[in-house]
Amino acid sequence: MRSQPCMETRRLHENDLELLASAIWLLIPEEDRSDNIASDAYLKQALTDKNCYFILSEIDSTLIGYLSAFRFPAVETTSFQVYLCDIVVDKNFRRKGIGTRMIEELKRCA
């Protein structure tokens, strides 16, 4: 009997550089990626920035979803806003609540 697949959705941290780079290559469509590829140093700097959010979803260690967002101060209030930059789910896993799950994780972290 096959066990249920293990799904994990979490925010990436400083030590997740390879995972972030893999997610960008595997999940962001080629036509949406710039020819000016971010260096490892640039990605590591973004991973250490407390205002940058990178959230991944995996099933059994296979990348299936990617979200990036940025938090910044709202000028009209004394609170913060979060700008959702990218959200993508592998076409084989769409319409299963994965995007919603990543947004919920973003709300929890932000």
Short mmCIF file of N, CA and C in Angstrom, two decimals:
data_model
loop_
_atom_site.label_atom_id
_atom_site.label_comp_id
_atom_site.label_asym_id
_atom_site.label_seq_id
_atom_site.Cartn_x
_atom_site.Cartn_y
_atom_site.Cartn_z
N MET A 1 0.83 -1.17 0.00
CA MET A 1 0.00 0.00 0.00
C MET A 1 0.89 1.25 0.00
N ARG A 2 0.61 2.17 -0.90
CA ARG A 2 1.43 3.38 -1.04
C ARG A 2 0.97 4.43 -0.04
N SER A 3 1.93 5.05 0.62
CA SER A 3 1.60 6.09 1.59
C SER A 3 1.29 7.39 0.86
N GLN A 4 0.63 8.30 1.56
CA GLN A 4 0.29 9.61 1.01
C GLN A 4 1.58 10.40 0.74
N PRO A 5 1.61 11.15 -0.37
CA PRO A 5 2.79 11.98 -0.63
C PRO A 5 2.97 13.02 0.47
N CYS A 6 4.20 13.34 0.75
CA CYS A 6 4.52 14.33 1.78
C CYS A 6 4.69 15.69 1.12
N MET A 7 3.79 16.63 1.48
CA MET A 7 3.86 17.98 0.92
C MET A 7 4.36 18.93 1.99
N GLU A 8 5.31 19.79 1.59
CA GLU A 8 5.85 20.80 2.51
C GLU A 8 5.83 22.15 1.81
N THR A 9 5.37 23.17 2.53
CA THR A 9 5.39 24.55 2.04
C THR A 9 6.08 25.37 3.11
N ARG A 10 7.15 26.09 2.72
CA ARG A 10 7.90 26.83 3.73
C ARG A 10 8.65 27.99 3.11
N ARG A 11 9.01 28.93 4.00
CA ARG A 11 9.83 30.07 3.60
C ARG A 11 11.29 29.62 3.53
N LEU A 12 11.97 30.08 2.51
CA LEU A 12 13.40 29.77 2.38
C LEU A 12 14.22 30.71 3.24
N HIS A 13 15.38 30.22 3.65
CA HIS A 13 16.29 30.99 4.49
C HIS A 13 17.68 31.01 3.86
N GLU A 14 18.60 31.64 4.53
CA GLU A 14 19.95 31.87 4.03
C GLU A 14 20.64 30.61 3.50
N ASN A 15 20.42 29.48 4.13
CA ASN A 15 21.10 28.25 3.72
C ASN A 15 20.38 27.51 2.59
N ASP A 16 19.36 28.12 1.99
CA ASP A 16 18.58 27.48 0.94
C ASP A 16 18.92 28.00 -0.46
N LEU A 17 20.13 28.45 -0.66
CA LEU A 17 20.54 29.03 -1.94
C LEU A 17 20.31 28.08 -3.11
N GLU A 18 20.76 26.85 -3.00
CA GLU A 18 20.61 25.89 -4.10
C GLU A 18 19.15 25.62 -4.41
N LEU A 19 18.33 25.55 -3.38
CA LEU A 19 16.91 25.31 -3.57
C LEU A 19 16.25 26.48 -4.30
N LEU A 20 16.61 27.70 -3.94
CA LEU A 20 16.06 28.87 -4.62
C LEU A 20 16.49 28.90 -6.08
N ALA A 21 17.76 28.67 -6.34
CA ALA A 21 18.25 28.66 -7.72
C ALA A 21 17.55 27.58 -8.54
N SER A 22 17.35 26.41 -7.96
CA SER A 22 16.64 25.32 -8.65
C SER A 22 15.20 25.71 -8.95
N ALA A 23 14.54 26.32 -7.99
CA ALA A 23 13.14 26.72 -8.18
C ALA A 23 13.02 27.72 -9.32
N ILE A 24 13.93 28.66 -9.39
CA ILE A 24 13.89 29.66 -10.46
C ILE A 24 14.03 28.98 -11.82
N TRP A 25 14.98 28.05 -11.94
CA TRP A 25 15.20 27.38 -13.22
C TRP A 25 14.09 26.40 -13.58
N LEU A 26 13.56 25.71 -12.58
CA LEU A 26 12.56 24.68 -12.87
C LEU A 26 11.14 25.22 -13.01
N LEU A 27 10.82 26.27 -12.27
CA LEU A 27 9.42 26.69 -12.20
C LEU A 27 9.09 27.99 -12.92
N ILE A 28 10.05 28.91 -13.01
CA ILE A 28 9.78 30.16 -13.72
C ILE A 28 9.94 29.89 -15.22
N PRO A 29 8.90 30.14 -16.02
CA PRO A 29 9.01 29.88 -17.46
C PRO A 29 10.19 30.64 -18.08
N GLU A 30 10.85 30.00 -19.02
CA GLU A 30 12.04 30.59 -19.64
C GLU A 30 11.77 31.98 -20.19
N GLU A 31 10.60 32.18 -20.80
CA GLU A 31 10.29 33.49 -21.38
C GLU A 31 10.11 34.57 -20.32
N ASP A 32 9.92 34.18 -19.07
CA ASP A 32 9.77 35.14 -17.98
C ASP A 32 11.07 35.42 -17.23
N ARG A 33 12.10 34.64 -17.53
CA ARG A 33 13.40 34.86 -16.88
C ARG A 33 14.21 35.84 -17.69
N SER A 34 14.95 36.67 -17.01
CA SER A 34 15.80 37.65 -17.67
C SER A 34 17.07 36.98 -18.19
N ASP A 35 17.66 37.58 -19.22
CA ASP A 35 18.96 37.11 -19.69
C ASP A 35 20.06 37.43 -18.68
N ASN A 36 19.78 38.37 -17.80
CA ASN A 36 20.72 38.78 -16.76
C ASN A 36 20.46 37.95 -15.50
N ILE A 37 20.99 36.73 -15.47
CA ILE A 37 20.74 35.79 -14.39
C ILE A 37 21.40 36.27 -13.10
N ALA A 38 20.67 36.19 -12.01
CA ALA A 38 21.19 36.60 -10.71
C ALA A 38 22.32 35.67 -10.26
N SER A 39 23.36 36.25 -9.73
CA SER A 39 24.49 35.47 -9.23
C SER A 39 24.12 34.84 -7.89
N ASP A 40 24.92 33.86 -7.48
CA ASP A 40 24.70 33.24 -6.17
C ASP A 40 24.80 34.28 -5.06
N ALA A 41 25.74 35.21 -5.19
CA ALA A 41 25.90 36.25 -4.16
C ALA A 41 24.65 37.12 -4.07
N TYR A 42 24.08 37.44 -5.21
CA TYR A 42 22.86 38.27 -5.24
C TYR A 42 21.69 37.53 -4.60
N LEU A 43 21.53 36.24 -4.95
CA LEU A 43 20.44 35.44 -4.37
C LEU A 43 20.63 35.27 -2.87
N LYS A 44 21.87 35.05 -2.45
CA LYS A 44 22.14 34.89 -1.01
C LYS A 44 21.81 36.18 -0.26
N GLN A 45 22.13 37.32 -0.85
CA GLN A 45 21.80 38.60 -0.23
C GLN A 45 20.28 38.73 -0.10
N ALA A 46 19.55 38.34 -1.14
CA ALA A 46 18.08 38.41 -1.08
C ALA A 46 17.54 37.47 -0.01
N LEU A 47 18.14 36.28 0.12
CA LEU A 47 17.69 35.33 1.13
C LEU A 47 17.92 35.83 2.55
N THR A 48 18.91 36.68 2.74
CA THR A 48 19.19 37.21 4.09
C THR A 48 18.40 38.47 4.40
N ASP A 49 17.76 39.05 3.40
CA ASP A 49 16.97 40.28 3.60
C ASP A 49 15.64 39.91 4.25
N LYS A 50 15.39 40.44 5.45
CA LYS A 50 14.17 40.08 6.18
C LYS A 50 12.90 40.55 5.47
N ASN A 51 13.03 41.45 4.51
CA ASN A 51 11.87 41.94 3.76
C ASN A 51 11.59 41.16 2.48
N CYS A 52 12.48 40.23 2.13
CA CYS A 52 12.28 39.38 0.95
C CYS A 52 11.71 38.04 1.40
N TYR A 53 10.71 37.58 0.70
CA TYR A 53 10.07 36.31 1.02
C TYR A 53 10.13 35.40 -0.20
N PHE A 54 10.70 34.22 0.00
CA PHE A 54 10.71 33.18 -1.02
C PHE A 54 10.08 31.95 -0.38
N ILE A 55 9.01 31.48 -0.96
CA ILE A 55 8.28 30.35 -0.40
C ILE A 55 8.19 29.27 -1.46
N LEU A 56 8.49 28.04 -1.06
CA LEU A 56 8.43 26.91 -1.98
C LEU A 56 7.46 25.87 -1.46
N SER A 57 6.88 25.15 -2.40
CA SER A 57 6.10 23.96 -2.08
C SER A 57 6.78 22.78 -2.76
N GLU A 58 6.87 21.69 -2.02
CA GLU A 58 7.47 20.46 -2.53
C GLU A 58 6.56 19.29 -2.18
N ILE A 59 6.54 18.31 -3.06
CA ILE A 59 5.91 17.03 -2.75
C ILE A 59 7.00 15.99 -2.88
N ASP A 60 7.23 15.27 -1.80
CA ASP A 60 8.29 14.25 -1.77
C ASP A 60 9.60 14.79 -2.35
N SER A 61 9.99 16.00 -1.92
CA SER A 61 11.23 16.67 -2.32
C SER A 61 11.27 17.11 -3.78
N THR A 62 10.13 17.08 -4.48
CA THR A 62 10.04 17.59 -5.84
C THR A 62 9.43 18.98 -5.80
N LEU A 63 10.13 19.96 -6.37
CA LEU A 63 9.63 21.34 -6.38
C LEU A 63 8.38 21.44 -7.24
N ILE A 64 7.31 22.00 -6.66
CA ILE A 64 6.07 22.13 -7.42
C ILE A 64 5.51 23.56 -7.38
N GLY A 65 6.02 24.41 -6.48
CA GLY A 65 5.50 25.77 -6.39
C GLY A 65 6.53 26.74 -5.87
N TYR A 66 6.43 27.99 -6.36
CA TYR A 66 7.38 29.04 -6.00
C TYR A 66 6.61 30.35 -5.85
N LEU A 67 6.93 31.09 -4.80
CA LEU A 67 6.35 32.40 -4.56
C LEU A 67 7.46 33.33 -4.10
N SER A 68 7.45 34.55 -4.64
CA SER A 68 8.37 35.58 -4.13
C SER A 68 7.55 36.82 -3.81
N ALA A 69 7.95 37.49 -2.75
CA ALA A 69 7.23 38.69 -2.30
C ALA A 69 8.21 39.61 -1.58
N PHE A 70 7.80 40.86 -1.43
CA PHE A 70 8.63 41.85 -0.75
C PHE A 70 7.76 42.68 0.19
N ARG A 71 8.26 42.92 1.38
CA ARG A 71 7.54 43.71 2.39
C ARG A 71 8.16 45.10 2.46
N PHE A 72 7.29 46.12 2.48
CA PHE A 72 7.78 47.49 2.55
C PHE A 72 6.81 48.34 3.35
N PRO A 73 7.29 49.48 3.90
CA PRO A 73 6.41 50.33 4.70
C PRO A 73 5.37 51.02 3.83
N ALA A 74 4.16 51.02 4.30
CA ALA A 74 3.09 51.77 3.62
C ALA A 74 3.25 53.24 3.98
N VAL A 75 3.14 54.11 3.00
CA VAL A 75 3.34 55.54 3.27
C VAL A 75 2.08 56.21 3.83
N GLU A 76 0.94 55.62 3.61
CA GLU A 76 -0.30 56.24 4.08
C GLU A 76 -0.71 55.79 5.48
N THR A 77 -0.01 54.79 6.02
CA THR A 77 -0.30 54.30 7.37
C THR A 77 1.02 54.00 8.07
N THR A 78 0.93 53.52 9.28
CA THR A 78 2.14 53.11 10.01
C THR A 78 2.26 51.59 10.01
N SER A 79 1.88 50.97 8.93
CA SER A 79 1.97 49.52 8.82
C SER A 79 2.82 49.14 7.61
N PHE A 80 2.87 47.88 7.33
CA PHE A 80 3.63 47.38 6.18
C PHE A 80 2.68 46.78 5.16
N GLN A 81 3.13 46.76 3.92
CA GLN A 81 2.42 46.09 2.85
C GLN A 81 3.34 45.02 2.29
N VAL A 82 2.74 44.01 1.70
CA VAL A 82 3.52 42.96 1.05
C VAL A 82 3.12 42.94 -0.42
N TYR A 83 4.12 43.01 -1.27
CA TYR A 83 3.92 42.99 -2.71
C TYR A 83 4.27 41.60 -3.22
N LEU A 84 3.32 40.93 -3.82
CA LEU A 84 3.53 39.60 -4.38
C LEU A 84 4.17 39.76 -5.76
N CYS A 85 5.39 39.29 -5.90
CA CYS A 85 6.13 39.45 -7.16
C CYS A 85 5.84 38.31 -8.13
N ASP A 86 6.03 37.08 -7.68
CA ASP A 86 5.84 35.90 -8.53
C ASP A 86 5.10 34.83 -7.75
N ILE A 87 4.26 34.11 -8.46
CA ILE A 87 3.68 32.88 -7.91
C ILE A 87 3.47 31.95 -9.09
N VAL A 88 4.03 30.76 -8.99
CA VAL A 88 3.92 29.79 -10.08
C VAL A 88 3.81 28.40 -9.48
N VAL A 89 2.94 27.60 -10.08
CA VAL A 89 2.77 26.21 -9.67
C VAL A 89 2.97 25.35 -10.92
N ASP A 90 3.73 24.28 -10.76
CA ASP A 90 3.95 23.34 -11.86
C ASP A 90 2.61 22.96 -12.48
N LYS A 91 2.55 22.93 -13.81
CA LYS A 91 1.27 22.70 -14.50
C LYS A 91 0.62 21.37 -14.11
N ASN A 92 1.39 20.39 -13.69
CA ASN A 92 0.83 19.10 -13.29
C ASN A 92 0.19 19.12 -11.91
N PHE A 93 0.35 20.23 -11.18
CA PHE A 93 -0.16 20.30 -9.81
C PHE A 93 -1.11 21.48 -9.59
N ARG A 94 -1.55 22.09 -10.66
CA ARG A 94 -2.44 23.25 -10.53
C ARG A 94 -3.85 22.81 -10.14
N ARG A 95 -4.59 23.78 -9.58
CA ARG A 95 -5.98 23.58 -9.16
C ARG A 95 -6.09 22.57 -8.01
N LYS A 96 -5.05 22.53 -7.17
CA LYS A 96 -5.04 21.63 -6.02
C LYS A 96 -4.80 22.38 -4.72
N GLY A 97 -4.87 23.71 -4.77
CA GLY A 97 -4.71 24.52 -3.56
C GLY A 97 -3.28 24.85 -3.19
N ILE A 98 -2.33 24.56 -4.04
CA ILE A 98 -0.92 24.80 -3.72
C ILE A 98 -0.61 26.29 -3.69
N GLY A 99 -1.11 27.03 -4.66
CA GLY A 99 -0.93 28.49 -4.66
C GLY A 99 -1.53 29.12 -3.42
N THR A 100 -2.72 28.68 -3.05
CA THR A 100 -3.38 29.18 -1.83
C THR A 100 -2.54 28.85 -0.61
N ARG A 101 -2.00 27.67 -0.58
CA ARG A 101 -1.17 27.26 0.56
C ARG A 101 0.08 28.14 0.68
N MET A 102 0.69 28.48 -0.45
CA MET A 102 1.87 29.35 -0.41
C MET A 102 1.50 30.76 0.05
N ILE A 103 0.35 31.26 -0.39
CA ILE A 103 -0.10 32.58 0.06
C ILE A 103 -0.40 32.56 1.55
N GLU A 104 -0.99 31.50 2.05
CA GLU A 104 -1.25 31.39 3.49
C GLU A 104 0.07 31.38 4.27
N GLU A 105 1.07 30.71 3.75
CA GLU A 105 2.39 30.69 4.41
C GLU A 105 3.00 32.09 4.39
N LEU A 106 2.85 32.81 3.28
CA LEU A 106 3.33 34.19 3.20
C LEU A 106 2.65 35.05 4.26
N LYS A 107 1.35 34.93 4.38
CA LYS A 107 0.61 35.71 5.38
C LYS A 107 1.08 35.37 6.80
N ARG A 108 1.37 34.11 7.03
CA ARG A 108 1.85 33.69 8.35
C ARG A 108 3.23 34.29 8.64
N CYS A 109 4.10 34.32 7.64
CA CYS A 109 5.47 34.82 7.82
C CYS A 109 5.54 36.34 7.88
N ALA A 110 4.69 37.01 7.12
CA ALA A 110 4.77 38.47 7.01
C ALA A 110 4.07 39.11 8.18
#
